Coordinates of C-alpha atoms in Angstrom, one line a residue:
M1 CA -19.6 10.4 8.3
T2 CA -18.5 7.3 10.1
W3 CA -16.6 4.8 8.0
D4 CA -19.7 2.5 7.9
K5 CA -22.0 5.3 6.7
A6 CA -19.5 6.5 4.1
I7 CA -19.1 3.0 2.8
Q8 CA -22.9 2.4 2.5
K9 CA -23.2 5.8 0.8
V10 CA -20.6 4.9 -1.8
L11 CA -22.1 1.4 -2.5
G12 CA -25.6 2.8 -2.5
D13 CA -24.8 5.4 -5.1
A14 CA -22.9 2.9 -7.2
G15 CA -25.7 0.3 -7.2
E16 CA -23.2 -2.5 -7.9
A17 CA -20.3 -4.3 -6.3
M18 CA -17.0 -2.5 -5.8
H19 CA -13.5 -3.4 -4.6
Y20 CA -12.7 -2.1 -1.2
S21 CA -9.8 0.0 -2.5
D22 CA -12.2 1.7 -5.0
I23 CA -14.6 2.3 -2.1
A24 CA -11.9 4.0 -0.1
N25 CA -10.9 6.2 -3.1
E26 CA -14.5 7.3 -3.6
V27 CA -14.8 8.2 0.1
E28 CA -11.7 10.4 -0.3
E29 CA -12.7 12.0 -3.6
R30 CA -16.1 12.9 -2.3
S31 CA -14.8 14.1 1.1
L32 CA -17.2 11.9 3.0
R33 CA -14.7 11.7 5.9
S34 CA -12.5 14.4 7.3
K35 CA -9.8 11.9 8.5
L36 CA -8.8 8.8 6.5
G37 CA -6.0 7.5 8.7
A38 CA -2.9 5.8 7.3
T39 CA -4.6 2.8 5.6
P40 CA -8.1 3.8 4.3
A41 CA -8.5 0.8 2.0
N42 CA -7.6 -1.6 4.8
S43 CA -10.0 0.2 7.1
V44 CA -12.9 -0.3 4.6
N45 CA -12.0 -4.0 4.2
M46 CA -11.8 -4.6 7.9
I47 CA -15.1 -2.8 8.6
I48 CA -17.0 -4.7 5.9
N49 CA -15.5 -8.1 6.9
K50 CA -16.2 -7.6 10.5
S51 CA -19.8 -6.8 9.8
I52 CA -20.1 -10.0 7.6
N53 CA -18.3 -12.2 10.1
D54 CA -20.3 -10.8 13.1
K55 CA -23.7 -10.5 11.6
G56 CA -23.8 -13.0 8.9
D57 CA -27.0 -12.7 6.8
K58 CA -28.1 -9.6 8.8
S59 CA -25.0 -7.7 7.7
S60 CA -25.6 -4.7 5.4
Y61 CA -22.9 -6.0 3.1
I62 CA -22.6 -9.1 0.9
R63 CA -19.3 -10.5 -0.4
L64 CA -19.4 -11.4 -4.1
G65 CA -15.7 -12.2 -4.7
K66 CA -12.2 -11.5 -3.4
G67 CA -12.3 -7.9 -2.2
M68 CA -15.6 -7.3 -4.0
Y69 CA -18.7 -6.1 -1.9
A70 CA -22.2 -4.8 -2.5
L71 CA -25.1 -3.7 -0.3
R72 CA -27.3 -6.7 0.6
K73 CA -30.6 -4.8 0.2
Q74 CA -29.7 -3.7 -3.4
L75 CA -28.6 -7.2 -4.5
E76 CA -31.6 -8.9 -3.0
K77 CA -33.9 -6.6 -5.0
I78 CA -32.2 -7.9 -8.2
N79 CA -31.9 -11.5 -7.0
P80 CA -33.9 -12.4 -3.9
K81 CA -32.0 -15.8 -3.6
A82 CA -28.6 -14.2 -3.6
K83 CA -26.2 -15.8 -1.2
Q84 CA -22.9 -14.5 -0.1
D85 CA -19.7 -16.5 -0.1
I86 CA -18.4 -17.9 3.2
P87 CA -16.9 -14.9 5.0
V88 CA -13.1 -14.7 4.7
E89 CA -10.7 -13.6 7.4
I90 CA -9.8 -10.0 7.5
D91 CA -6.2 -10.7 6.6
E92 CA -7.3 -11.0 2.9
K93 CA -6.0 -7.4 2.8
L94 CA -2.4 -8.7 2.9
G95 CA -2.6 -9.6 -0.8
G96 CA -0.1 -12.6 -0.7
V97 CA 3.6 -12.3 -0.1
I98 CA 3.9 -8.7 -1.2
Q99 CA 2.2 -6.5 1.3
C100 CA 2.8 -3.1 -0.1
L101 CA 4.9 -1.5 -2.8
G102 CA 6.2 1.8 -4.2
M103 CA 7.0 2.3 -7.9
Y104 CA 9.5 4.8 -9.4
W105 CA 10.0 6.9 -6.3
R106 CA 12.4 9.8 -7.0
S107 CA 15.8 9.7 -5.3
D108 CA 15.9 13.5 -5.1
N109 CA 12.7 13.4 -3.0
V110 CA 14.6 11.7 -0.2
D111 CA 16.8 13.5 2.4
W112 CA 19.6 10.9 2.2
K113 CA 21.4 10.1 5.4
S114 CA 22.4 6.9 7.3
N115 CA 18.8 6.3 8.2
P116 CA 16.6 8.3 5.8
H117 CA 12.8 8.5 5.9
L118 CA 11.0 6.8 3.1
R119 CA 7.6 8.3 3.5
G120 CA 4.5 7.3 1.4
Q121 CA 0.8 7.7 1.4
E122 CA -2.0 5.4 0.3
T123 CA -3.9 8.4 -1.1
P124 CA -3.0 12.1 -1.2
K125 CA -5.2 12.8 1.8
S126 CA -4.3 9.8 4.0
D127 CA -1.7 9.9 6.8
A128 CA 1.9 9.4 5.8
I129 CA 3.7 6.1 6.6
D130 CA 7.4 5.6 7.2
F131 CA 8.7 2.6 5.2
T132 CA 12.3 3.0 6.3
S133 CA 12.3 -0.3 8.2
Q134 CA 10.6 -2.3 5.5
T135 CA 12.0 -5.6 4.3
G136 CA 11.7 -7.1 0.8
I137 CA 13.1 -6.4 -2.7
Y138 CA 14.1 -3.2 -4.3
L139 CA 15.0 -2.0 -7.8
L140 CA 17.2 0.9 -8.8
H141 CA 16.2 2.7 -12.0
D142 CA 18.1 4.9 -14.4
R143 CA 14.9 6.7 -15.6
D144 CA 12.8 3.8 -16.9
K145 CA 15.6 1.2 -17.0
V146 CA 16.3 -1.3 -14.2
I147 CA 20.0 -1.3 -13.4
Y148 CA 20.1 -3.1 -10.1
V149 CA 18.0 -5.6 -8.1
G150 CA 18.6 -6.1 -4.4
K151 CA 17.0 -7.7 -1.3
V152 CA 16.7 -6.6 2.3
D153 CA 16.0 -9.4 4.8
E154 CA 16.4 -7.1 7.8
P155 CA 14.3 -4.0 8.7
R156 CA 16.6 -1.6 7.0
M157 CA 15.3 -0.7 3.5
G158 CA 16.1 3.0 3.9
Q159 CA 19.6 2.3 5.2
R160 CA 20.3 -0.1 2.3
L161 CA 19.2 2.4 -0.3
F162 CA 21.3 5.1 1.4
E163 CA 24.4 2.8 0.9
H164 CA 23.8 2.9 -2.8
T165 CA 24.2 6.7 -2.7
K166 CA 27.8 6.1 -1.6
D167 CA 28.9 3.0 -3.6
R168 CA 29.7 2.4 -7.3
L169 CA 26.1 2.9 -8.3
N170 CA 25.7 6.3 -6.7
A171 CA 25.6 8.3 -9.9
R172 CA 23.7 5.7 -12.0
W173 CA 20.2 5.7 -10.6
D174 CA 17.6 8.4 -10.1
R175 CA 14.6 6.4 -9.1
F176 CA 13.8 3.3 -7.1
S177 CA 11.0 0.8 -6.6
W178 CA 10.4 -1.4 -3.6
F179 CA 8.2 -4.4 -2.7
G180 CA 7.6 -4.8 1.0
L181 CA 7.0 -8.0 3.0
R182 CA 5.9 -6.2 6.2
P183 CA 2.1 -5.4 6.4
I184 CA 0.8 -2.0 7.5
S185 CA -1.2 -1.8 10.7
E186 CA -4.2 0.5 10.9
D187 CA -2.1 3.1 12.8
G188 CA 0.4 3.2 10.1
S189 CA 3.2 1.2 11.8
L190 CA 4.9 -1.8 10.1
E191 CA 4.1 -5.2 11.5
E192 CA 6.3 -8.3 11.4
A193 CA 6.5 -10.1 8.0
P194 CA 4.6 -13.4 7.8
K195 CA 6.8 -16.4 8.8
N196 CA 5.0 -19.2 7.0
I197 CA 4.7 -18.5 3.3
D198 CA 3.5 -21.0 0.7
M199 CA 5.9 -21.8 -2.1
T200 CA 3.2 -21.2 -4.7
A201 CA 2.7 -17.7 -3.3
V202 CA 6.5 -17.0 -3.5
I203 CA 6.6 -18.1 -7.2
S204 CA 3.6 -15.9 -8.0
A205 CA 5.2 -13.0 -6.1
L206 CA 8.4 -13.3 -8.1
E207 CA 6.3 -13.3 -11.3
A208 CA 4.4 -10.3 -10.2
I209 CA 7.6 -8.3 -9.4
L210 CA 9.1 -9.1 -12.8
I211 CA 5.9 -8.1 -14.6
E212 CA 5.7 -4.8 -12.7
A213 CA 9.4 -4.0 -13.0
L214 CA 9.9 -4.9 -16.7
E215 CA 6.5 -3.8 -17.9
A216 CA 6.5 -6.7 -20.4
P217 CA 4.1 -5.7 -23.3
Q218 CA 2.6 -9.1 -23.6
N219 CA 1.6 -9.2 -19.9
R220 CA -1.8 -7.4 -19.7
R221 CA -2.3 -7.9 -16.0
R222 CA -0.4 -7.8 -12.7
G223 CA 0.9 -11.0 -11.3
D224 CA -1.5 -13.1 -9.2
Q225 CA 0.1 -12.2 -5.9
L226 CA 0.4 -8.4 -6.5
N227 CA -2.9 -7.4 -4.9
A228 CA -1.0 -5.2 -2.5
I229 CA -1.7 -1.5 -2.3
E230 CA 0.8 0.8 -4.1
Y231 CA 1.9 3.8 -2.1
I232 CA 2.8 7.2 -3.5
Q233 CA 5.9 9.0 -2.4
V234 CA 5.8 11.9 0.1
P235 CA 8.6 14.3 -0.9
K236 CA 11.1 15.4 1.7
P237 CA 10.3 18.7 3.5
A238 CA 11.5 21.9 1.9
V239 CA 13.5 22.4 5.2
S240 CA 15.1 19.5 6.8
E241 CA 14.0 18.3 10.2
E242 CA 17.4 19.2 11.7
K243 CA 17.2 22.8 10.3
A244 CA 13.5 23.1 11.4
K245 CA 14.5 22.2 15.0
A246 CA 17.4 24.6 15.0
I247 CA 15.1 27.4 13.7
E248 CA 12.5 26.5 16.4
L249 CA 15.2 26.8 19.1
I250 CA 16.3 30.2 17.8
L251 CA 12.7 31.5 17.8
K252 CA 12.1 30.3 21.3
G253 CA 15.3 32.0 22.5
A254 CA 14.4 35.3 20.7

């Protein structure tokens, strides 16, 4: 199916409003598309918002809240006077200061070198994204305990983490988490981080990171600015890229 038909299929079967990330998950689980791209949730959000912004009341979709959408024809059957909120800009997908994150990635799933590849996926079937040049905040864990908090204000998240495999902390951490400031484009590349950030958003982002990292038992929700999509880690290849290239050259010469 096209994205548009797949989205309408999911919403039609649900019969109620859904968050765009949940719609993307349903499309994947039900195999409604053969290719999901690198950012399926953002693709869903962009398609729905474009339809609402371009077609207005004639759009197949209606927005009922932040990130929540339903099919107009279904909602109008229940409430003929239903009105959608004023369409928002597509950059709602950015989710505040924190654009994307990865929690408790395993150190032994990374091929550590001066510029390692930190690969992640939005869903198991979506295209992999390289977060090596991400900027933001990272945590080093000894199992479930945070032992170090660091920042990366240049596009070198992978290199900074690699440095910790050589310094005084090298034997003290086995997992890491990261909170990225650079948004993900539809083709899976990293865009520039927003330059103008509201102070309230910064405070909310700091709260969100602390809640997520410390898992405080009295906090029953994520912070207000942690609407970003969490990415799952893609393990390093069984054979390193360098060895794979060497093998390929040998086979070609055989």
